[in-house]
Amino acid sequence: MTGRPIWRLLLRGLGVYLPGWEMPAGAVRVRNGTAPPGFGPPAYLNGDAGFGVQITGRRKGLEPDREIYVRGRENPSFGIVVAGPAAAIGSRVVDAEVLMRFARRLTFEELFETGDADSVPYAVRGARAVENAVFLDRAAGIGLCAEVDPATRALSCPLYVRIGGPGERTVRAYGAVAQPVRSHS
């Protein structure tokens, strides 16, 4: 997990939005049916789709902070780190699809220049090129990371984050482990 772009994006985001906090050295593995210490509600594990979180409320109009990162020159891929209340996402259940849709919308809004029609194609290309998204809600103590598989283009949330309180200043990362496929022959 620690060699993937989503991990590097998570560490960048933690450095920007939680400077001085103890960063995770790796991710604790989570399987369906197995709950390591610290893992649990509002997070859940949904097989190959990875993690999701259940949010108690949803509100439009909240503007979370965001940082956009670009990798590559010829065929760039975008990553975005968003920090703010999870209610800003606008859904009570946040999974890979919901988080990526939110991240792409924020990326479009960031790249689009009101009054400049020439910025529309660039903003659309940028939004479509978002392949990694990290959302951090410090107040709720949670984070969720979504990525696009480069080979299959499938969306998943392979990382869930627990953010400790101000006295603890620690961050724990949990990595989704898909259930093995069993043959019934």
Short mmCIF file of C-alpha atoms in Angstrom, two decimals:
data_model
loop_
_atom_site.label_atom_id
_atom_site.label_comp_id
_atom_site.label_asym_id
_atom_site.label_seq_id
_atom_site.Cartn_x
_atom_site.Cartn_y
_atom_site.Cartn_z
CA MET A 1 0.00 0.00 0.00
CA THR A 2 2.77 2.45 0.91
CA GLY A 3 4.20 2.48 -2.63
CA ARG A 4 0.97 3.57 -4.34
CA PRO A 5 0.15 7.13 -5.42
CA ILE A 6 -2.85 7.25 -3.05
CA TRP A 7 -0.54 6.67 -0.06
CA ARG A 8 1.81 9.46 -1.13
CA LEU A 9 -1.19 11.77 -1.64
CA LEU A 10 -2.48 10.89 1.84
CA LEU A 11 0.88 11.72 3.43
CA ARG A 12 1.03 15.03 1.52
CA GLY A 13 -2.46 15.92 2.67
CA LEU A 14 -1.68 15.05 6.28
CA GLY A 15 1.44 17.19 6.10
CA VAL A 16 -0.56 20.16 4.80
CA TYR A 17 -3.64 19.86 7.01
CA LEU A 18 -2.19 18.18 10.13
CA PRO A 19 1.39 19.45 10.40
CA GLY A 20 3.26 18.09 13.39
CA TRP A 21 0.97 15.11 13.85
CA GLU A 22 2.45 11.60 13.97
CA MET A 23 2.11 10.11 10.48
CA PRO A 24 1.25 6.46 9.92
CA ALA A 25 4.17 4.25 8.89
CA GLY A 26 1.82 1.83 7.15
CA ALA A 27 -1.76 0.67 7.03
CA VAL A 28 -3.36 -1.86 9.38
CA ARG A 29 -5.03 -4.53 7.25
CA VAL A 30 -8.80 -4.90 7.53
CA ARG A 31 -10.78 -7.85 6.17
CA ASN A 32 -14.56 -8.29 6.10
CA GLY A 33 -15.53 -9.61 9.49
CA THR A 34 -12.24 -8.63 11.15
CA ALA A 35 -12.09 -5.40 13.13
CA PRO A 36 -8.65 -4.35 14.38
CA PRO A 37 -8.42 -1.89 17.30
CA GLY A 38 -9.65 1.59 16.36
CA PHE A 39 -11.59 0.49 13.29
CA GLY A 40 -15.35 0.71 13.32
CA PRO A 41 -18.25 3.07 12.84
CA PRO A 42 -18.70 5.28 10.95
CA ALA A 43 -16.52 3.19 8.60
CA TYR A 44 -17.44 -0.08 6.98
CA LEU A 45 -15.73 -2.42 4.52
CA ASN A 46 -17.50 -3.41 1.32
CA GLY A 47 -15.45 -6.17 -0.34
CA ASP A 48 -13.51 -5.11 -3.45
CA ALA A 49 -15.03 -1.60 -3.31
CA GLY A 50 -13.01 -0.94 -0.15
CA PHE A 51 -14.09 1.36 2.63
CA GLY A 52 -17.06 3.63 3.00
CA VAL A 53 -18.30 5.87 5.76
CA GLN A 54 -21.76 6.75 7.02
CA ILE A 55 -22.23 10.44 7.68
CA THR A 56 -24.85 11.67 10.12
CA GLY A 57 -25.73 14.81 8.16
CA ARG A 58 -25.35 16.45 4.81
CA ARG A 59 -25.29 20.09 3.91
CA LYS A 60 -24.79 21.99 0.70
CA GLY A 61 -22.79 25.18 0.58
CA LEU A 62 -19.89 24.12 2.80
CA GLU A 63 -16.54 24.97 1.22
CA PRO A 64 -13.78 22.63 2.35
CA ASP A 65 -10.11 23.43 1.81
CA ARG A 66 -8.44 21.65 -1.12
CA GLU A 67 -5.06 21.09 -2.72
CA ILE A 68 -4.75 19.72 -6.25
CA TYR A 69 -1.68 17.77 -7.34
CA VAL A 70 -0.71 16.82 -10.90
CA ARG A 71 1.52 13.87 -11.89
CA GLY A 72 3.05 13.43 -15.34
CA ARG A 73 3.44 15.75 -18.31
CA GLU A 74 2.26 13.92 -21.43
CA ASN A 75 -0.84 12.36 -19.93
CA PRO A 76 -1.28 13.99 -16.52
CA SER A 77 -3.31 12.49 -13.71
CA PHE A 78 -4.74 14.67 -10.99
CA GLY A 79 -5.02 14.00 -7.29
CA ILE A 80 -6.87 16.14 -4.78
CA VAL A 81 -6.73 16.41 -1.00
CA VAL A 82 -9.84 17.90 0.58
CA ALA A 83 -10.09 18.89 4.23
CA GLY A 84 -13.30 19.93 5.93
CA PRO A 85 -16.57 18.59 7.27
CA ALA A 86 -17.71 15.32 5.70
CA ALA A 87 -21.23 16.77 5.53
CA ALA A 88 -19.97 18.94 2.63
CA ILE A 89 -19.84 15.86 0.40
CA GLY A 90 -23.64 15.92 0.36
CA SER A 91 -24.34 12.22 0.90
CA ARG A 92 -25.05 10.20 4.02
CA VAL A 93 -23.12 7.23 2.65
CA VAL A 94 -19.72 8.03 1.18
CA ASP A 95 -17.97 5.34 -0.86
CA ALA A 96 -15.48 5.42 -3.73
CA GLU A 97 -18.02 6.55 -6.32
CA VAL A 98 -19.46 9.36 -4.18
CA LEU A 99 -16.05 10.59 -3.04
CA MET A 100 -14.61 10.58 -6.57
CA ARG A 101 -17.64 12.43 -7.98
CA PHE A 102 -17.20 15.07 -5.25
CA ALA A 103 -13.44 15.32 -5.89
CA ARG A 104 -13.98 15.75 -9.63
CA ARG A 105 -16.60 18.43 -9.07
CA LEU A 106 -14.24 20.37 -6.79
CA THR A 107 -11.43 20.01 -9.31
CA PHE A 108 -13.65 21.35 -12.09
CA GLU A 109 -14.71 24.29 -9.92
CA GLU A 110 -11.09 25.05 -9.07
CA LEU A 111 -9.89 24.98 -12.70
CA PHE A 112 -12.89 26.75 -14.27
CA GLU A 113 -12.56 30.51 -14.62
CA THR A 114 -15.90 32.30 -14.60
CA GLY A 115 -16.16 34.44 -17.70
CA ASP A 116 -13.43 32.55 -19.58
CA ALA A 117 -15.00 30.04 -21.97
CA ASP A 118 -11.52 28.77 -22.91
CA SER A 119 -11.09 27.38 -19.37
CA VAL A 120 -14.01 24.94 -19.77
CA PRO A 121 -12.17 22.25 -21.81
CA TYR A 122 -9.18 22.39 -19.44
CA ALA A 123 -11.43 22.15 -16.38
CA VAL A 124 -13.34 19.19 -17.87
CA ARG A 125 -10.10 17.37 -18.77
CA GLY A 126 -8.72 18.07 -15.30
CA ALA A 127 -11.84 16.76 -13.58
CA ARG A 128 -11.83 13.60 -15.70
CA ALA A 129 -8.13 13.07 -14.93
CA VAL A 130 -8.67 12.89 -11.16
CA GLU A 131 -7.48 9.41 -10.21
CA ASN A 132 -6.77 9.85 -6.51
CA ALA A 133 -8.79 11.65 -3.85
CA VAL A 134 -8.19 12.05 -0.13
CA PHE A 135 -10.84 13.50 2.18
CA LEU A 136 -9.94 14.45 5.76
CA ASP A 137 -12.45 15.54 8.41
CA ARG A 138 -10.39 16.53 11.44
CA ALA A 139 -13.43 17.42 13.57
CA ALA A 140 -15.01 13.97 13.04
CA GLY A 141 -11.60 12.28 13.24
CA ILE A 142 -11.97 10.40 9.94
CA GLY A 143 -10.56 10.31 6.44
CA LEU A 144 -11.26 8.33 3.29
CA CYS A 145 -9.07 7.78 0.23
CA ALA A 146 -10.36 6.82 -3.24
CA GLU A 147 -8.39 5.75 -6.28
CA VAL A 148 -8.90 4.60 -9.85
CA ASP A 149 -7.19 1.31 -10.69
CA PRO A 150 -4.88 2.11 -13.62
CA ALA A 151 -5.46 -1.27 -15.31
CA THR A 152 -9.20 -1.86 -14.83
CA ARG A 153 -10.35 1.77 -14.22
CA ALA A 154 -12.40 0.45 -11.26
CA LEU A 155 -12.96 2.78 -8.32
CA SER A 156 -12.20 1.74 -4.76
CA CYS A 157 -11.43 3.22 -1.35
CA PRO A 158 -8.39 1.22 -0.22
CA LEU A 159 -7.62 3.46 2.78
CA TYR A 160 -9.59 4.65 5.78
CA VAL A 161 -8.04 7.09 8.25
CA ARG A 162 -8.66 7.68 11.96
CA ILE A 163 -7.41 11.01 13.23
CA GLY A 164 -6.69 11.19 16.96
CA GLY A 165 -7.71 14.11 19.11
CA PRO A 166 -5.53 17.19 19.64
CA GLY A 167 -4.01 15.66 22.78
CA GLU A 168 -3.08 12.45 20.99
CA ARG A 169 -1.94 13.97 17.63
CA THR A 170 -1.77 10.61 15.86
CA VAL A 171 -3.12 9.31 12.58
CA ARG A 172 -3.96 5.64 11.95
CA ALA A 173 -4.47 4.27 8.46
CA TYR A 174 -6.43 1.11 7.65
CA GLY A 175 -5.96 -0.74 4.37
CA ALA A 176 -8.72 -2.79 2.73
CA VAL A 177 -7.90 -6.41 2.00
CA ALA A 178 -10.19 -8.04 -0.54
CA GLN A 179 -11.63 -11.39 0.36
CA PRO A 180 -10.03 -14.26 -1.54
CA VAL A 181 -12.13 -15.72 -4.33
CA ARG A 182 -12.98 -19.35 -3.64
CA SER A 183 -13.76 -21.80 -6.40
CA HIS A 184 -16.67 -24.19 -5.88
CA SER A 185 -15.69 -26.82 -8.42
#
